[in-house]
Coordinates of C-alpha atoms in Angstrom, one line a residue:
M923 CA 6.2 -15.4 -16.9
I924 CA 5.2 -13.1 -14.1
T925 CA 7.3 -13.1 -11.0
V926 CA 6.0 -12.0 -7.6
L927 CA 8.7 -11.2 -5.0
G928 CA 7.3 -11.5 -1.5
A929 CA 5.0 -14.2 -0.1
G930 CA 3.0 -12.1 2.3
A931 CA -0.7 -12.2 2.1
F932 CA -1.0 -9.6 -0.7
G933 CA 1.9 -11.0 -2.8
T934 CA 0.5 -14.5 -2.4
S935 CA -3.0 -13.4 -3.4
L936 CA -1.8 -11.7 -6.5
A937 CA 0.2 -14.7 -7.5
I938 CA -2.8 -17.0 -7.0
S939 CA -5.2 -14.7 -9.0
L940 CA -2.7 -14.4 -11.9
A941 CA -2.0 -18.1 -12.0
R942 CA -5.6 -19.0 -12.1
T943 CA -5.6 -17.7 -15.7
G944 CA -3.2 -20.6 -16.6
Q945 CA -0.2 -18.4 -17.2
P946 CA 3.0 -19.4 -15.4
V947 CA 3.7 -17.4 -12.2
A948 CA 6.7 -17.7 -9.9
L949 CA 6.3 -16.7 -6.2
W950 CA 9.5 -16.0 -4.3
A951 CA 9.5 -16.3 -0.5
R952 CA 12.2 -15.7 2.1
S953 CA 11.1 -18.7 4.2
G954 CA 8.6 -21.6 4.3
V955 CA 9.3 -22.5 0.7
T956 CA 9.6 -26.3 1.2
E957 CA 6.3 -26.3 3.1
M958 CA 4.5 -24.3 0.5
Q959 CA 5.9 -26.4 -2.3
A960 CA 4.6 -29.6 -0.5
S961 CA 1.2 -28.4 0.7
R962 CA 0.5 -26.1 -2.3
V963 CA -0.8 -23.4 0.1
N964 CA 0.6 -20.5 2.1
T965 CA -0.5 -21.8 5.5
R966 CA 0.8 -18.8 7.4
R967 CA -0.9 -16.1 5.3
L968 CA -3.7 -17.5 3.2
P969 CA -4.4 -21.1 4.5
S970 CA -7.8 -21.4 2.7
A971 CA -6.4 -20.4 -0.8
P972 CA -4.8 -23.4 -2.6
F973 CA -2.2 -22.7 -5.3
P974 CA -3.2 -23.2 -9.0
E975 CA -1.1 -25.6 -11.0
S976 CA 0.8 -22.9 -12.9
L977 CA 2.1 -21.3 -9.7
T978 CA 5.6 -22.2 -8.7
V979 CA 7.2 -21.3 -5.4
I980 CA 10.9 -20.4 -5.4
D981 CA 13.5 -19.6 -2.8
A982 CA 16.3 -18.2 -4.9
L983 CA 16.0 -15.0 -6.8
S984 CA 18.7 -16.2 -9.1
S985 CA 16.3 -18.9 -10.4
M986 CA 13.6 -16.5 -11.4
S987 CA 12.8 -16.0 -15.1
T988 CA 14.7 -13.3 -16.9
E989 CA 11.6 -12.3 -18.8
G990 CA 8.3 -10.7 -17.9
P991 CA 7.3 -8.2 -15.2
V992 CA 8.3 -8.4 -11.6
L993 CA 5.8 -7.5 -8.8
L994 CA 7.5 -6.2 -5.7
A995 CA 5.3 -7.3 -2.8
V996 CA 7.6 -6.2 0.0
P997 CA 6.9 -3.7 2.8
M998 CA 7.5 -0.1 1.8
Q999 CA 10.1 0.5 4.5
Q1000 CA 12.1 -2.5 3.2
L1001 CA 11.8 -1.7 -0.5
R1002 CA 14.9 0.5 -0.9
G1003 CA 17.1 -2.0 0.9
F1004 CA 15.7 -4.9 -1.1
L1005 CA 16.3 -3.2 -4.4
T1006 CA 19.8 -2.3 -3.4
E1007 CA 20.6 -5.9 -2.2
H1008 CA 19.3 -7.4 -5.5
A1009 CA 20.3 -4.7 -7.9
D1010 CA 22.3 -7.0 -10.1
L1011 CA 19.1 -9.1 -10.9
L1012 CA 16.6 -6.2 -11.0
A1013 CA 18.4 -3.3 -12.5
N1014 CA 17.0 -3.7 -16.0
R1015 CA 13.6 -5.2 -15.3
T1016 CA 10.1 -4.0 -15.4
L1017 CA 9.3 -3.6 -11.7
I1018 CA 5.7 -3.1 -10.4
A1019 CA 5.6 -2.0 -6.7
A1020 CA 2.7 -3.7 -4.8
C1021 CA 3.2 -1.8 -1.6
K1022 CA 2.0 1.5 -0.2
G1023 CA 3.6 4.3 1.9
L1024 CA 6.5 6.7 2.0
D1025 CA 10.0 5.9 2.8
L1026 CA 10.6 7.3 6.3
E1027 CA 14.2 8.5 5.4
T1028 CA 13.8 9.7 1.8
H1029 CA 10.0 10.6 1.9
L1030 CA 9.8 8.9 -1.5
G1031 CA 6.9 6.6 -2.6
P1032 CA 7.4 3.2 -4.3
V1033 CA 7.8 4.3 -7.9
E1034 CA 10.2 7.1 -7.0
T1035 CA 12.1 4.7 -4.7
I1036 CA 12.6 2.3 -7.7
R1037 CA 13.7 5.2 -10.0
A1038 CA 16.1 6.5 -7.4
T1039 CA 17.6 3.1 -6.6
L1040 CA 17.6 1.4 -10.0
P1041 CA 17.3 4.2 -12.6
R1042 CA 17.5 1.8 -15.6
A1043 CA 14.5 -0.2 -14.4
K1044 CA 11.0 0.5 -15.8
A1045 CA 8.9 1.4 -12.8
A1046 CA 5.1 1.1 -12.1
L1047 CA 2.8 0.8 -9.2
L1048 CA -0.3 -1.4 -8.5
T1049 CA -2.5 0.1 -5.9
G1050 CA -6.2 0.6 -4.9
P1051 CA -8.9 -0.7 -2.6
S1052 CA -8.1 -4.4 -2.0
F1053 CA -7.8 -7.0 0.7
A1054 CA -5.6 -10.1 0.0
A1055 CA -8.3 -12.5 1.2
D1056 CA -10.8 -11.1 -1.3
I1057 CA -8.4 -11.4 -4.2
A1058 CA -7.4 -14.9 -3.2
R1059 CA -11.0 -16.0 -3.0
G1060 CA -11.6 -14.8 -6.5
L1061 CA -13.9 -12.0 -5.4
P1062 CA -14.2 -9.0 -7.8
T1063 CA -11.6 -6.3 -7.1
A1064 CA -10.5 -3.2 -9.1
L1065 CA -7.0 -1.7 -8.9
T1066 CA -5.0 1.1 -10.5
L1067 CA -1.9 0.5 -12.5
A1068 CA 0.2 3.7 -12.5
C1069 CA 3.0 4.0 -15.0
K1070 CA 4.6 7.1 -16.6
D1071 CA 5.1 5.2 -19.9
A1072 CA 1.6 5.0 -21.3
V1073 CA 2.5 2.2 -23.8
L1074 CA 4.1 0.1 -21.1
G1075 CA 1.1 0.8 -18.9
K1076 CA -1.3 -0.7 -21.5
T1077 CA 0.9 -3.8 -21.8
L1078 CA 1.0 -4.3 -18.0
Q1079 CA -2.7 -3.6 -17.7
Q1080 CA -3.4 -6.5 -20.1
A1081 CA -0.9 -8.8 -18.3
L1082 CA -2.3 -8.2 -14.8
T1083 CA -6.0 -8.3 -15.5
T1084 CA -7.8 -11.5 -14.5
P1085 CA -11.5 -12.6 -14.4
N1086 CA -11.8 -11.2 -10.9
L1087 CA -9.1 -8.5 -11.0
R1088 CA -10.0 -5.5 -13.1
I1089 CA -7.1 -3.1 -13.7
Y1090 CA -7.5 0.6 -14.6
R1091 CA -4.4 2.6 -15.7
T1092 CA -3.0 6.1 -15.2
T1093 CA 0.2 7.9 -15.9
D1094 CA -0.1 9.8 -12.7
T1095 CA 2.3 7.9 -10.5
A1096 CA 2.6 10.7 -7.9
G1097 CA -1.2 10.7 -7.3
A1098 CA -1.3 6.9 -7.1
E1099 CA 1.6 6.8 -4.7
L1100 CA 0.3 9.5 -2.4
G1101 CA -3.3 8.2 -2.4
G1102 CA -2.2 4.8 -1.3
A1103 CA 0.2 6.2 1.3
L1104 CA -1.9 8.9 2.9
K1105 CA -5.1 6.8 3.3
N1106 CA -3.3 4.6 5.8
V1107 CA -2.7 7.5 8.1
I1108 CA -6.4 8.6 8.0
A1109 CA -7.4 4.9 8.6
I1110 CA -5.4 5.0 11.9
A1111 CA -7.3 8.1 12.9
C1112 CA -10.7 6.5 12.1
G1113 CA -9.8 3.3 13.9
A1114 CA -8.9 5.3 17.0
C1115 CA -12.2 7.2 16.7
I1116 CA -14.3 4.1 16.7
G1117 CA -12.1 2.4 19.3
K1118 CA -12.7 5.3 21.6
G1119 CA -16.4 5.1 21.1
M1120 CA -16.8 8.4 19.3
G1121 CA -19.3 7.1 16.7
D1122 CA -19.8 6.8 13.0
S1123 CA -20.5 10.5 12.6
A1124 CA -17.1 11.4 13.9
R1125 CA -15.5 8.8 11.7
A1126 CA -17.3 10.3 8.6
A1127 CA -15.9 13.7 9.6
L1128 CA -12.4 12.4 9.9
M1129 CA -12.6 10.6 6.6
T1130 CA -13.9 13.8 4.8
R1131 CA -11.4 16.2 6.4
G1132 CA -8.7 13.6 6.0
F1133 CA -9.4 13.3 2.3
A1134 CA -9.1 17.1 2.1
E1135 CA -5.6 16.7 3.6
M1136 CA -4.7 14.0 1.1
Q1137 CA -5.7 16.3 -1.8
R1138 CA -3.8 19.3 -0.4
L1139 CA -0.5 17.5 -0.2
A1140 CA -0.9 15.4 -3.3
L1141 CA -1.8 18.3 -5.5
R1142 CA 1.2 20.3 -4.2
R1143 CA 3.3 17.3 -5.3
G1144 CA 1.9 17.5 -8.8
A1145 CA -0.8 14.8 -8.6
L1146 CA -3.9 15.0 -10.7
P1147 CA -7.3 15.6 -8.9
E1148 CA -9.0 12.7 -10.7
T1149 CA -6.4 10.3 -9.3
L1150 CA -7.3 11.2 -5.8
T1151 CA -11.0 10.9 -6.4
G1152 CA -10.4 7.5 -8.1
L1153 CA -9.5 4.0 -6.8
A1154 CA -6.0 4.9 -5.7
G1155 CA -7.3 7.7 -3.5
F1156 CA -11.0 7.9 -2.4
G1157 CA -11.6 4.2 -3.2
D1158 CA -8.8 3.0 -1.0
L1159 CA -9.6 5.5 1.7
A1160 CA -13.2 4.2 1.9
L1161 CA -12.2 0.6 2.3
T1162 CA -9.3 1.1 4.7
C1163 CA -11.2 3.4 7.1
T1164 CA -14.2 1.1 7.5
S1165 CA -13.0 -2.5 7.8
A1166 CA -11.2 -4.4 10.5
L1167 CA -9.4 -6.3 7.8
S1168 CA -7.2 -3.2 7.5
R1169 CA -4.0 -3.4 9.6
N1170 CA -3.9 0.4 10.0
Y1171 CA -7.5 0.6 11.0
R1172 CA -7.0 -2.2 13.6
F1173 CA -4.0 -0.4 15.0
G1174 CA -6.1 2.7 15.5
L1175 CA -8.8 0.6 17.1
A1176 CA -6.2 -0.7 19.6
L1177 CA -5.1 2.9 20.3
G1178 CA -8.7 4.0 21.0
R1179 CA -9.4 0.9 23.2
Q1180 CA -6.0 1.2 24.9
E1181 CA -5.3 -2.4 23.9
H1182 CA -2.0 -4.1 23.0
F1183 CA -1.2 -4.4 19.3
D1184 CA 1.1 -7.1 17.8
T1185 CA 4.2 -5.2 16.9
S1186 CA 5.1 -7.8 14.3
I1187 CA 2.2 -6.7 12.1
T1188 CA 3.3 -4.1 9.5
V1189 CA 1.4 -0.8 10.0
E1190 CA 2.6 1.4 7.1
G1191 CA 0.6 4.4 8.3
I1192 CA 2.9 5.0 11.3
P1193 CA 6.2 5.7 9.4
T1194 CA 4.1 7.4 6.6
A1195 CA 2.6 9.8 9.2
N1196 CA 6.0 10.8 10.4
A1197 CA 7.3 11.3 6.8
V1198 CA 4.2 13.3 5.9
V1199 CA 4.6 15.7 8.9
A1200 CA 8.2 16.4 7.8
W1201 CA 7.2 16.8 4.2
A1202 CA 4.2 19.1 5.0
K1203 CA 6.5 21.4 7.0
E1204 CA 8.8 21.8 4.0
L1205 CA 5.9 22.5 1.7
N1206 CA 3.9 24.6 4.2
V1207 CA 0.9 22.4 3.9
D1208 CA -1.6 22.2 6.7
M1209 CA -2.1 18.5 7.8
P1210 CA -3.7 18.5 11.2
I1211 CA -5.1 14.9 11.2
C1212 CA -1.9 13.4 9.9
S1213 CA 0.1 15.4 12.5
A1214 CA -2.2 14.2 15.2
V1215 CA -1.7 10.5 14.1
A1216 CA 2.1 11.0 14.1
V1217 CA 2.1 12.1 17.7
L1218 CA -0.6 9.7 18.8
S1219 CA 1.3 6.7 17.5
T1220 CA 4.2 7.6 19.8
G1221 CA 2.0 7.4 22.8
K1222 CA 2.9 10.9 23.8
I1223 CA -0.8 12.0 23.8
S1224 CA -4.1 10.1 24.3
V1225 CA -6.9 9.8 21.7
S1226 CA -9.0 12.2 23.8
E1227 CA -6.2 14.8 23.8
A1228 CA -5.7 14.4 20.0
L1229 CA -9.4 14.9 19.4
Q1230 CA -9.5 17.9 21.6
N1231 CA -6.6 19.5 19.8
L1232 CA -8.4 19.0 16.5
L1233 CA -11.7 20.4 17.8
S1234 CA -10.1 23.4 19.3
R1235 CA -8.6 24.6 16.0
P1236 CA -9.9 28.0 14.7
L1237 CA -13.2 27.8 12.8
K1238 CA -12.9 28.1 9.0
E1239 CA -14.8 27.7 5.7
E1240 CA -14.9 24.2 4.4

């Protein structure tokens, strides 16, 4: 039995993809359970993706199976509190985070948050370039499974692979965490660039220089270079910075166009940018684009001012 905790779009899509193989999957939701049980679809998040027969929707964590891995599809800024609240049920389980970002208070990524909160749990991370709608439709998608325990990583890789979901594995949890977190910040910058009408050439420059920032910080934190150039880093960056399906990119578009953005939509790049700025200062790592996004998201400067600040930096070698 595989259990998915969190019935947002991504958690629901993973549950659907896994259940299509015929294996039993339980999807826990905070609300709307009765409706989903009756309609066999998540009408709020993925209305065009019906549930397979082997997918069960539950409303009580106490009723979930005591065996098999648990996918944590909850927002990064809620992860620590969620683990603390349900520590009695999750303390000794295999927990796979399916969220991206850095905790604004601790600056820890998903795997490190699990380890710090529930040290007896076995922690892993599922990340990479993916949109929930694509996974739910059965479109081909490749993700990275990061787990320090190589043997456990192989077991989880087999358990999570489906006909449309190809899983690669790595033991570099730091690189996978930071690739998935930092690309959201760069996506906001790219969205603002396009929203302001600066063009694709400017976006390409932001993506390239943003990727250099991602590498600088991640390598200082012990990440492997190949992780950043793989699905968890460059792959996710390419997708998130070029598609309006990305919440972070859409937030940037709204900033550039000076349009209202729905505050109920989770934009992980905002708290991550602020965490990164504090972290970079401690490590003495230069992160000008991430710093610009942190200030830009507060409304203290305009997109034009942020761009001018970046362009006025001293010239240097690439």
